[in-house]
Coordinates of C-alpha atoms in Angstrom, one line a residue:
Chain S
M1 CA 0.2 11.8 26.2
T2 CA 3.3 11.5 24.1
I3 CA 3.1 10.4 20.4
V4 CA 6.4 9.6 18.5
V5 CA 6.6 10.4 15.0
Y6 CA 8.9 9.1 12.5
V7 CA 10.0 11.7 9.9
E8 CA 11.3 11.3 6.6
H9 CA 13.0 14.2 4.9
Q10 CA 14.7 15.7 2.0
H11 CA 16.8 18.9 1.3
G12 CA 16.9 19.7 5.1
A13 CA 13.0 19.6 5.6
P14 CA 10.5 16.9 6.4
K15 CA 8.9 15.4 3.3
R16 CA 5.1 16.6 2.9
A17 CA 3.6 13.2 4.1
S18 CA 5.9 13.4 7.3
A19 CA 4.8 17.1 7.9
E20 CA 1.3 15.8 7.7
A21 CA 2.0 13.0 10.1
L22 CA 3.6 15.6 12.6
G23 CA 0.6 17.8 12.2
A24 CA -1.8 14.7 12.9
A25 CA 0.1 14.1 16.1
R26 CA 0.3 17.7 17.3
S27 CA -3.5 18.1 16.7
L28 CA -4.0 15.2 19.3
S29 CA -1.2 15.9 21.7
D30 CA 1.2 18.8 23.0
Q31 CA 4.1 16.2 23.4
V32 CA 5.1 15.2 19.9
V33 CA 8.6 13.4 19.6
A34 CA 10.0 13.5 16.1
V35 CA 12.5 10.9 15.1
V36 CA 14.9 11.6 12.1
A37 CA 17.9 9.7 10.9
G38 CA 20.1 9.5 7.8
E39 CA 22.1 11.8 5.6
G40 CA 20.9 15.5 6.1
A41 CA 18.9 14.6 9.3
D42 CA 20.7 17.4 11.3
A43 CA 19.4 20.1 9.1
A44 CA 15.9 18.7 9.0
A45 CA 15.9 18.1 12.9
A46 CA 16.6 21.8 13.6
G47 CA 13.4 22.9 11.7
L48 CA 10.9 20.2 13.1
G49 CA 9.7 22.4 16.0
G50 CA 8.1 24.7 13.3
H51 CA 6.3 21.5 12.1
G52 CA 4.8 20.6 15.5
A53 CA 7.5 18.6 17.2
T54 CA 8.0 19.5 20.7
R55 CA 11.2 17.3 21.0
V56 CA 13.3 15.8 18.3
V57 CA 15.6 12.8 18.6
H58 CA 18.3 12.7 15.8
L59 CA 19.5 9.1 15.4
T60 CA 23.0 9.4 14.3
G61 CA 25.5 7.0 12.5
S62 CA 26.8 6.5 9.2
H63 CA 25.6 3.0 8.6
A64 CA 23.4 1.9 5.8
F65 CA 19.6 2.0 6.4
S66 CA 17.8 -1.0 7.6
P67 CA 14.0 -1.1 8.5
D68 CA 14.5 -3.5 11.1
A69 CA 17.1 -1.6 13.0
M70 CA 14.9 1.5 12.6
A71 CA 12.1 -0.2 14.1
Q72 CA 14.2 -1.3 17.0
D73 CA 15.1 2.3 17.5
L74 CA 11.5 3.5 17.3
A75 CA 10.3 1.0 19.6
K76 CA 12.9 1.9 22.2
I77 CA 12.0 5.7 21.9
V78 CA 8.4 4.9 22.3
G79 CA 9.4 2.9 25.5
E80 CA 11.5 5.6 26.7
H81 CA 8.9 8.4 26.5
G82 CA 6.0 6.3 27.6
A83 CA 4.4 7.1 24.4
K84 CA 0.8 6.1 23.6
G85 CA 1.1 6.5 19.8
L86 CA 3.6 6.0 17.2
F87 CA 2.9 7.5 13.7
L88 CA 4.6 7.0 10.4
S89 CA 3.4 8.2 6.9
A90 CA 1.9 5.5 4.7
T91 CA 4.8 5.9 2.5
S92 CA 6.9 3.0 1.2
T93 CA 9.4 3.5 4.0
G94 CA 6.8 4.1 6.6
S95 CA 4.8 1.1 5.5
D96 CA 8.0 -1.0 5.7
V97 CA 9.1 0.2 9.3
A98 CA 5.7 0.4 10.9
P99 CA 4.6 -3.1 11.4
R100 CA 8.0 -4.2 12.6
A101 CA 8.0 -1.4 15.3
A102 CA 4.5 -2.4 16.3
A103 CA 5.3 -6.1 16.7
L104 CA 8.1 -5.3 19.0
L105 CA 5.6 -3.1 21.0
D106 CA 3.3 -6.1 21.2
S107 CA 0.8 -3.9 19.4
T108 CA -1.1 -4.5 16.1
L109 CA -0.8 -1.9 13.3
F110 CA -3.4 0.3 11.7
S111 CA -2.2 0.9 8.1
N112 CA -3.2 3.8 5.9
C113 CA -5.4 5.6 8.4
T114 CA -7.5 8.5 7.1
A115 CA -8.6 9.9 10.6
V116 CA -7.3 9.5 14.1
N117 CA -9.1 11.1 16.8
A118 CA -8.8 10.9 20.8
A119 CA -11.5 8.9 22.5
G120 CA -11.4 8.7 26.1
D121 CA -8.1 7.5 27.2
G122 CA -7.3 6.2 23.8
F123 CA -8.0 6.8 20.2
E124 CA -10.6 5.9 17.5
I125 CA -9.4 5.5 13.9
T126 CA -10.8 5.4 10.4
R127 CA -9.3 3.3 7.6
P128 CA -10.2 1.9 4.2
W129 CA -11.0 -1.7 3.6
L130 CA -11.2 -3.3 0.0
A131 CA -9.1 -0.4 -1.3
G132 CA -11.9 2.2 -0.2
K133 CA -15.0 0.3 -1.2
L134 CA -15.7 0.4 2.5
I135 CA -14.7 2.6 5.3
A136 CA -13.9 1.0 8.7
E137 CA -14.1 2.6 12.1
L138 CA -11.9 1.0 14.6
S139 CA -11.4 1.1 18.3
P140 CA -7.7 0.2 19.0
K141 CA -7.1 -1.9 22.1
S142 CA -3.2 -2.0 21.7
S143 CA -1.0 -0.5 24.5
V144 CA 0.6 1.8 21.9
L145 CA -1.5 3.1 18.8
C146 CA 0.8 2.2 15.8
A147 CA -0.5 3.8 12.7
T148 CA 0.5 4.9 9.3
L149 CA -1.3 7.7 8.1
R150 CA -2.7 8.3 4.5
R151 CA -1.1 11.0 2.5
N152 CA -2.8 14.3 1.5
T153 CA -5.3 13.6 4.2
F154 CA -4.1 15.1 7.4
Q155 CA -3.3 18.8 7.8
A156 CA 0.3 19.9 8.4
H157 CA 1.0 22.0 11.6
S158 CA 0.8 25.7 11.0
G159 CA 1.4 27.1 14.4
G160 CA 5.3 27.4 14.6
G161 CA 7.3 26.4 17.6
N162 CA 10.6 25.3 18.8
A163 CA 11.8 21.7 19.8
E164 CA 14.9 20.5 21.7
V165 CA 17.0 18.4 19.6
S166 CA 18.8 15.4 21.3
Q167 CA 21.3 13.2 19.6
V168 CA 21.2 9.4 20.0
A169 CA 23.4 6.7 18.5
A170 CA 21.2 4.6 16.1
T171 CA 21.4 0.6 16.1
E172 CA 23.8 -0.2 13.4
T173 CA 23.2 -3.7 12.6
G174 CA 20.1 -4.9 10.9
Q175 CA 18.9 -8.1 9.6
A176 CA 18.2 -6.6 6.0
T177 CA 20.3 -3.4 5.0
L178 CA 19.9 -1.2 2.0
A179 CA 22.9 -1.7 -0.4
R180 CA 22.1 0.9 -2.8
I181 CA 19.0 2.8 -4.5
E182 CA 18.6 3.0 -8.3
A183 CA 17.0 6.5 -8.2
K184 CA 14.4 7.5 -10.5
E185 CA 14.8 10.7 -12.8
E186 CA 15.5 13.6 -10.6
G187 CA 12.1 15.6 -10.2
K188 CA 10.0 12.7 -11.3
L189 CA 7.0 12.5 -9.0
D190 CA 5.5 9.3 -7.8
V191 CA 1.8 8.8 -8.8
S192 CA 1.0 8.5 -4.9
E193 CA 2.5 11.8 -4.0
A194 CA 1.8 14.0 -7.1
P195 CA -0.8 16.6 -6.4
V196 CA -2.1 16.2 -10.1
V197 CA -2.2 12.8 -11.7
V198 CA -3.0 12.3 -15.5
S199 CA -3.8 8.8 -16.1
G200 CA -4.3 6.8 -19.4
G201 CA -6.1 3.6 -20.3
R202 CA -6.6 1.2 -23.0
G203 CA -8.3 3.7 -25.2
L204 CA -5.1 5.2 -26.0
K205 CA -4.6 2.1 -28.5
E206 CA -1.0 1.5 -28.2
P207 CA 2.0 2.3 -25.7
E208 CA 2.9 5.3 -28.0
G209 CA -0.5 6.6 -27.3
F210 CA 0.8 7.6 -23.8
G211 CA 2.6 10.5 -25.3
V212 CA -0.2 12.8 -25.1
I213 CA -0.6 11.7 -21.4
E214 CA 3.0 12.5 -20.6
E215 CA 3.0 15.8 -22.5
L216 CA -0.1 16.9 -20.5
A217 CA 1.6 15.9 -17.2
A218 CA 4.8 17.8 -18.2
A219 CA 2.7 20.8 -19.0
F220 CA 1.4 20.9 -15.4
G221 CA 4.8 20.5 -14.0
D222 CA 3.8 18.9 -10.7
A223 CA 1.9 15.9 -12.1
A224 CA 2.6 12.4 -12.4
V225 CA 1.6 9.8 -15.0
G226 CA -0.8 7.0 -13.9
A227 CA -2.2 3.9 -15.7
S228 CA -5.2 1.7 -15.7
R229 CA -4.6 -2.1 -14.8
A230 CA -5.2 -3.1 -18.3
V231 CA -2.4 -1.1 -19.9
V232 CA 0.2 -2.1 -17.0
D233 CA -0.9 -5.8 -17.6
A234 CA -0.4 -5.4 -21.4
G235 CA 3.1 -4.3 -20.6
W236 CA 2.6 -0.5 -22.0
R237 CA 3.4 1.1 -18.6
P238 CA 5.3 -0.1 -15.3
H239 CA 3.5 -1.3 -12.4
G240 CA 4.5 1.6 -10.2
E241 CA 2.2 3.7 -12.3
Q242 CA -1.0 1.6 -11.7
V243 CA -3.9 3.0 -10.1
G244 CA -6.4 0.9 -8.5
Q245 CA -7.2 -1.9 -6.2
T246 CA -3.9 -3.9 -7.2
G247 CA -1.9 -0.8 -7.7
K248 CA -1.7 2.5 -5.8
T249 CA -4.6 4.3 -4.1
V250 CA -4.3 8.0 -4.9
S251 CA -6.0 11.2 -3.8
P252 CA -4.6 14.2 -5.6
Q253 CA -6.1 17.6 -5.8
L254 CA -6.7 16.7 -9.6
Y255 CA -7.1 13.5 -11.1
I256 CA -7.5 13.4 -14.9
A257 CA -8.6 9.9 -16.3
V258 CA -8.0 9.8 -20.0
A259 CA -9.5 7.1 -22.2
I260 CA -10.2 4.9 -19.0
S261 CA -13.5 3.3 -19.0
G262 CA -13.6 3.1 -15.2
A263 CA -13.7 -0.5 -13.8
I264 CA -14.6 -0.8 -10.2
Q265 CA -11.2 -1.7 -9.2
H266 CA -9.8 1.5 -10.8
L267 CA -12.3 3.7 -9.2
A268 CA -11.5 2.2 -5.7
G269 CA -8.0 3.5 -6.2
M270 CA -8.8 7.1 -7.3
K271 CA -12.4 8.0 -5.9
T272 CA -11.0 10.2 -3.1
S273 CA -9.3 12.5 -5.3
K274 CA -10.4 16.2 -4.8
V275 CA -11.4 16.8 -8.4
I276 CA -11.9 14.2 -11.0
V277 CA -11.9 14.9 -14.8
A278 CA -12.7 12.3 -17.4
I279 CA -12.2 12.3 -21.0
N280 CA -13.5 9.5 -22.9
K281 CA -15.0 8.8 -26.2
D282 CA -17.9 6.6 -24.6
P283 CA -20.5 8.7 -22.9
E284 CA -21.7 5.7 -21.2
A285 CA -18.4 5.0 -19.6
P286 CA -18.6 4.3 -15.8
I287 CA -15.8 6.7 -15.2
F288 CA -18.2 9.7 -15.8
K289 CA -20.2 8.6 -12.7
V290 CA -17.4 9.6 -10.4
A291 CA -16.2 12.5 -12.4
D292 CA -16.8 16.1 -11.5
Y293 CA -16.2 17.2 -15.2
G294 CA -16.3 15.2 -18.2
I295 CA -15.5 15.8 -22.0
V296 CA -17.0 13.3 -24.5
G297 CA -14.4 13.2 -27.0
D298 CA -11.1 11.4 -28.5
A299 CA -8.1 11.9 -26.4
F300 CA -5.9 12.5 -29.4
E301 CA -8.1 15.5 -30.3
V302 CA -8.7 16.8 -26.7
L303 CA -5.4 16.4 -25.0
P304 CA -3.1 18.6 -27.4
V305 CA -5.5 21.5 -26.9
L306 CA -5.8 21.0 -23.2
T307 CA -1.9 20.6 -23.0
E308 CA -1.3 23.9 -24.8
E309 CA -3.7 25.7 -22.6
V310 CA -2.2 24.4 -19.3
R311 CA 1.1 25.3 -20.5
K312 CA 0.0 28.7 -21.0
I313 CA -1.6 28.8 -17.5
R314 CA 1.4 27.4 -15.7
A315 CA 3.7 29.8 -17.7
Q316 CA 1.7 32.7 -16.3
G317 CA 2.3 31.3 -12.6
Chain E
M1 CA 15.1 -25.1 0.1
N2 CA 12.0 -25.4 2.0
I3 CA 9.5 -22.5 1.5
V4 CA 6.4 -21.5 3.2
A5 CA 4.2 -19.2 1.3
C6 CA 1.4 -17.6 3.1
I7 CA -1.9 -16.8 1.6
K8 CA -5.1 -15.4 2.4
R9 CA -8.7 -16.1 1.0
V10 CA -10.2 -12.8 0.3
P11 CA -13.3 -11.5 -1.7
T12 CA -12.8 -11.2 -5.5
T13 CA -11.6 -7.7 -6.6
D14 CA -14.9 -7.1 -8.7
L15 CA -16.9 -7.2 -5.6
Q16 CA -19.6 -4.4 -5.0
A17 CA -19.1 -4.4 -1.3
K18 CA -22.0 -4.1 1.0
V19 CA -22.3 -3.8 4.7
G20 CA -23.9 -6.6 6.9
G21 CA -26.9 -6.0 9.2
D22 CA -24.7 -5.4 12.2
Q23 CA -23.1 -2.5 10.5
K24 CA -19.6 -3.9 11.5
S25 CA -19.0 -6.6 8.9
L26 CA -18.9 -7.3 5.2
D27 CA -22.3 -8.7 4.1
S28 CA -21.1 -12.2 2.7
A29 CA -24.2 -12.7 0.6
G30 CA -23.0 -13.5 -2.9
V31 CA -19.4 -12.8 -2.3
Q32 CA -16.9 -14.9 -4.2
Y33 CA -13.5 -15.6 -2.9
M34 CA -10.0 -15.8 -4.3
V35 CA -6.3 -16.2 -3.3
S36 CA -5.3 -12.4 -2.6
F37 CA -3.7 -11.1 -5.8
Y38 CA -0.1 -10.5 -4.1
D39 CA -0.3 -13.9 -2.4
E40 CA -0.7 -15.7 -5.9
I41 CA 2.6 -14.0 -6.7
A42 CA 4.3 -15.2 -3.5
V43 CA 3.2 -18.8 -4.4
E44 CA 4.4 -18.4 -7.9
E45 CA 7.9 -17.2 -6.6
A46 CA 7.8 -20.0 -4.1
V47 CA 7.3 -22.7 -6.8
R48 CA 9.9 -21.1 -9.2
L49 CA 12.5 -21.2 -6.4
K50 CA 11.7 -24.9 -5.8
E51 CA 12.1 -25.6 -9.5
K52 CA 15.4 -24.0 -9.5
H53 CA 16.9 -25.0 -6.1
G54 CA 15.1 -28.0 -5.1
G55 CA 13.0 -28.3 -1.9
E56 CA 9.4 -28.4 -1.0
V57 CA 6.7 -25.6 -0.8
T58 CA 4.0 -25.6 2.0
I59 CA 1.0 -23.3 1.7
L60 CA 0.1 -21.7 5.0
S61 CA -3.3 -20.1 5.5
M62 CA -5.7 -19.0 8.0
G63 CA -9.3 -18.9 7.6
P64 CA -12.7 -21.0 7.6
S65 CA -12.5 -24.7 6.5
D66 CA -13.8 -23.5 3.1
A67 CA -10.3 -22.0 2.5
A68 CA -8.9 -25.4 1.7
K69 CA -10.2 -24.7 -1.8
E70 CA -7.8 -21.7 -2.2
I71 CA -4.9 -24.0 -0.8
R72 CA -5.8 -26.6 -3.5
E73 CA -5.5 -24.0 -6.1
C74 CA -2.0 -23.3 -5.1
L75 CA -1.2 -27.1 -4.7
A76 CA -2.5 -27.4 -8.5
K77 CA 0.2 -24.9 -9.4
G78 CA 3.1 -26.7 -8.0
A79 CA 3.1 -26.5 -4.1
D80 CA 3.5 -29.7 -2.3
K81 CA 1.4 -29.5 0.8
G82 CA -1.1 -27.3 2.7
V83 CA -1.8 -26.2 6.3
L84 CA -5.0 -24.4 7.1
L85 CA -5.0 -22.7 10.6
T86 CA -8.7 -22.3 11.7
D87 CA -10.3 -20.8 14.8
S88 CA -13.9 -20.0 14.9
E89 CA -13.2 -16.2 15.1
W90 CA -10.6 -16.1 12.7
D91 CA -12.0 -13.0 10.9
Q92 CA -12.0 -10.9 14.1
R93 CA -8.2 -11.4 14.5
D94 CA -5.8 -8.3 14.1
A95 CA -2.6 -8.5 12.2
L96 CA -0.2 -9.1 15.4
S97 CA -2.5 -12.1 16.6
T98 CA -2.4 -13.6 13.0
A99 CA 1.3 -13.3 12.9
K100 CA 1.7 -14.8 16.3
A101 CA -0.5 -18.0 14.9
L102 CA 1.5 -18.1 11.9
K103 CA 4.9 -17.9 13.7
A104 CA 4.2 -21.1 15.9
K105 CA 3.4 -23.1 12.5
V106 CA 6.3 -21.7 10.6
E107 CA 8.7 -22.5 13.7
E108 CA 7.3 -26.2 13.4
L109 CA 7.6 -26.2 9.5
G110 CA 11.1 -24.8 9.8
P111 CA 11.5 -23.3 6.3
N112 CA 14.4 -21.3 4.9
L113 CA 12.1 -18.7 3.3
V114 CA 8.7 -17.5 3.9
L115 CA 7.0 -15.7 1.0
T116 CA 3.7 -13.8 1.2
G117 CA 1.8 -11.0 -0.6
R118 CA 2.6 -7.2 0.2
L119 CA -0.8 -6.9 1.5
A120 CA -4.3 -9.0 1.4
T121 CA -6.7 -7.2 -0.7
D122 CA -9.4 -7.2 1.9
H123 CA -8.2 -5.2 4.9
D124 CA -5.1 -3.8 2.9
N125 CA -3.0 -3.8 6.0
G126 CA 0.3 -5.0 4.8
A127 CA 1.4 -5.9 8.4
V128 CA 1.5 -9.7 8.9
G129 CA 4.6 -10.6 6.7
P130 CA 6.9 -8.1 8.5
M131 CA 5.5 -8.8 11.8
L132 CA 5.8 -12.5 11.4
A133 CA 9.6 -11.7 10.6
T134 CA 10.1 -9.5 13.6
L135 CA 8.5 -12.2 15.9
L136 CA 10.9 -14.9 14.4
G137 CA 13.8 -12.4 14.5
W138 CA 14.3 -12.9 10.8
A139 CA 15.3 -10.6 8.0
C140 CA 12.4 -9.1 5.9
V141 CA 12.2 -7.1 2.5
T142 CA 8.8 -5.7 1.7
D143 CA 7.3 -5.0 -1.8
V144 CA 9.8 -7.0 -3.5
I145 CA 10.0 -6.8 -7.3
E146 CA 13.1 -8.9 -8.0
L147 CA 14.4 -11.6 -5.6
E148 CA 17.9 -13.6 -5.8
I149 CA 18.7 -16.3 -3.4
D150 CA 22.3 -17.6 -3.4
G151 CA 23.0 -20.2 -0.7
D152 CA 22.1 -18.5 2.8
K153 CA 22.2 -15.0 1.3
G154 CA 19.7 -13.1 -0.6
T155 CA 19.3 -9.8 -2.5
A156 CA 15.9 -8.2 -3.1
K157 CA 14.8 -5.3 -4.9
R158 CA 11.8 -3.2 -3.6
E159 CA 9.8 -0.4 -5.0
S160 CA 9.9 2.7 -3.3
E161 CA 8.7 6.4 -4.2
S162 CA 12.5 7.4 -4.7
G163 CA 13.2 4.6 -6.9
V164 CA 14.4 0.9 -6.8
E165 CA 16.0 0.0 -3.4
I166 CA 18.3 -3.0 -3.2
Y167 CA 18.5 -4.8 0.0
D168 CA 21.0 -7.5 1.0
F169 CA 19.7 -10.2 3.8
Q170 CA 20.7 -13.5 5.3
L171 CA 18.3 -16.5 5.2
P172 CA 15.9 -17.4 6.8
A173 CA 13.8 -14.5 5.7
V174 CA 10.4 -13.4 4.9
I175 CA 9.8 -11.6 1.8
T176 CA 6.6 -9.7 0.7
C177 CA 5.7 -9.7 -2.9
Q178 CA 4.8 -7.0 -5.2
K179 CA 3.3 -7.2 -8.7
D180 CA 6.3 -6.8 -10.9
L181 CA 8.1 -9.9 -9.4
N182 CA 6.4 -12.4 -11.5
E183 CA 3.7 -13.5 -13.8
P184 CA 1.7 -16.2 -11.8
R185 CA 0.9 -19.5 -13.9
Y186 CA -2.4 -20.9 -14.5
A187 CA -3.0 -24.4 -13.1
G188 CA -3.3 -27.1 -15.8
L189 CA -5.5 -30.3 -15.7
K190 CA -2.6 -32.3 -14.7
G191 CA -1.8 -30.1 -11.9
I192 CA -5.4 -29.9 -10.7
M193 CA -5.5 -33.7 -10.6
A194 CA -2.4 -34.1 -8.7
A195 CA -3.5 -31.4 -6.1
K196 CA -6.4 -33.7 -4.9
K197 CA -3.8 -36.1 -3.6
K198 CA -1.7 -33.7 -2.0
P199 CA -2.0 -33.4 1.9
V200 CA -3.9 -30.4 3.4
E201 CA -3.6 -30.4 7.1
E202 CA -6.2 -28.5 9.2
A203 CA -5.0 -27.4 12.5
A204 CA -7.2 -25.6 15.1
C205 CA -5.5 -22.6 16.7
E206 CA -6.4 -20.7 19.8
P207 CA -8.4 -17.7 19.4
G208 CA -6.3 -14.5 19.6
A209 CA -7.5 -11.4 21.6
S210 CA -8.1 -8.7 19.0
Q211 CA -6.5 -5.3 19.4
A212 CA -8.7 -4.0 16.6
E213 CA -12.4 -3.9 17.2
V214 CA -14.6 -2.6 14.5
T215 CA -17.1 -0.2 15.5
K216 CA -18.6 0.6 12.3
L217 CA -18.4 -0.3 8.8
S218 CA -19.8 1.7 6.0
V219 CA -19.9 2.3 2.3
P220 CA -18.3 5.8 1.5
P221 CA -20.7 8.4 0.2
A222 CA -21.0 8.6 -3.4
R223 CA -19.4 11.6 -5.1
K224 CA -21.6 14.5 -6.0
E225 CA -22.9 14.2 -9.4
G226 CA -20.7 15.9 -12.0
R227 CA -21.3 17.2 -15.5
I228 CA -20.2 16.7 -18.9
V229 CA -18.9 20.2 -20.0
G230 CA -19.0 19.5 -23.7
E231 CA -17.7 17.4 -26.6
G232 CA -14.4 17.2 -28.2
A233 CA -11.6 19.7 -28.3
A234 CA -14.1 22.7 -28.3
A235 CA -15.0 21.6 -24.6
V236 CA -11.5 22.5 -23.3
P237 CA -12.2 26.1 -22.4
A238 CA -15.3 25.0 -20.6
L239 CA -13.1 22.7 -18.6
L240 CA -10.5 25.1 -17.7
D241 CA -13.0 27.7 -16.7
A242 CA -14.7 25.0 -14.3
L243 CA -11.4 23.8 -12.9
R244 CA -10.2 27.4 -12.4
N245 CA -13.4 29.1 -11.1
E246 CA -15.5 26.4 -9.5
A247 CA -13.2 23.7 -8.4
K248 CA -10.3 26.2 -7.9
V249 CA -7.6 23.7 -8.6
L250 CA -5.9 25.4 -11.3

């Protein structure tokens, strides 16, 4: 049984989310075809055997990225290998390409899966509904299981290995083509991919109140700033930082909720974090019900002290 | 410009979800419904484009007959007419069979542009929009936060982890809408009155074979009860100790 995995890469290596998708595929099958494309793909392709791929298809060409052209190439590769699975990461690119490839394969899509297991000749999958308020277990009946895999959920492959790389010319013309990217600041992590998230809410009183949140995130070094819907709607923070049912669902190692009361929509977006810390003035705030550790107190008193201590800990390595 | 805005009727986001007796579906007792959050943004964008370029906005939905109520809400905000596709087992459909049913209707309506939400806030699958575009052979940009239409050409900005991506495309196209695209308006009394007179066509469609059979639905286990480590800044050492030695995340 072959599984095809679309691999996003950066600096000559697969992105962590893609390494996890490769690991998930390899845990199900000994025939994993990794597909890479774009600038730097040759360097990334060479190392994918070590991440669990048994074959690598390097799509070559210097044309602009197009999600529909990529979907065509993936569907073609799935067909050529007679693959039973097509996995992508539930990243913005993966989520964009996956439904198109699925439609070309006359298969439906299972987005943001939290588990994929073998069952008889096929698979069973688990994915959240209502932003995680419910967990659905499904039995896919599609000819190819097309799935995007939730980040920070699957284990990357650790067994090493080598994979033969073949080069294939990519489909060049797409219906929608990427003209350019307005990149965000170098090193700035997205709230959905950071191992630590420090989120602020209405209790910070004003947009400037987020200064203490940004400083704590900076002290961690590998943290992203998150926000509640209330402060995004008020225009204090951009929507890209919103955690919750109408924002992003996150599951970092550590989630620190500061001055966030914990509306059900917010809890749905962060409840699967490994460790949750809540800092809130109101000891009755619902956020404390999901927190592992809480401090009852004013953010403007607690955070500067916490920031200083975290800075010291990180400086020690 | 003729625009179709696809919407879905979903449970309100404040729902405390419970599982039904069959352990496979949402317990619908006491559930209230709304137009999915991102679909409202799609409807707003459609009405704004109509106000700018002229044309007509059709609201297209699939659901039970009751969903005509959500279509009327969109007509009250300036859309012109509605089409509701019904089949008795509509909620068993998967994304692909939904996209196929919508495709047939979209071809009949012949719009220049289809707008819909980036995902529906019930199954959170985010697949129907791009699938519809793929089946139609149209361009599609997802998670759009800024949209410009100029004749038969369009430019759309989409949000991604690496920043903002700018896409060029040709019409006809499907665009899925993200939160920053606009701020949906509220319906005024005049709009609500006018909506009562606007046509909503109900069309039965063939049941689609589902490739996604639910075998079990459950409420996730509650998190283990945590503890308050202390009050104010004095509690910081206790917190760090817990994070380092108990939780081992520092």
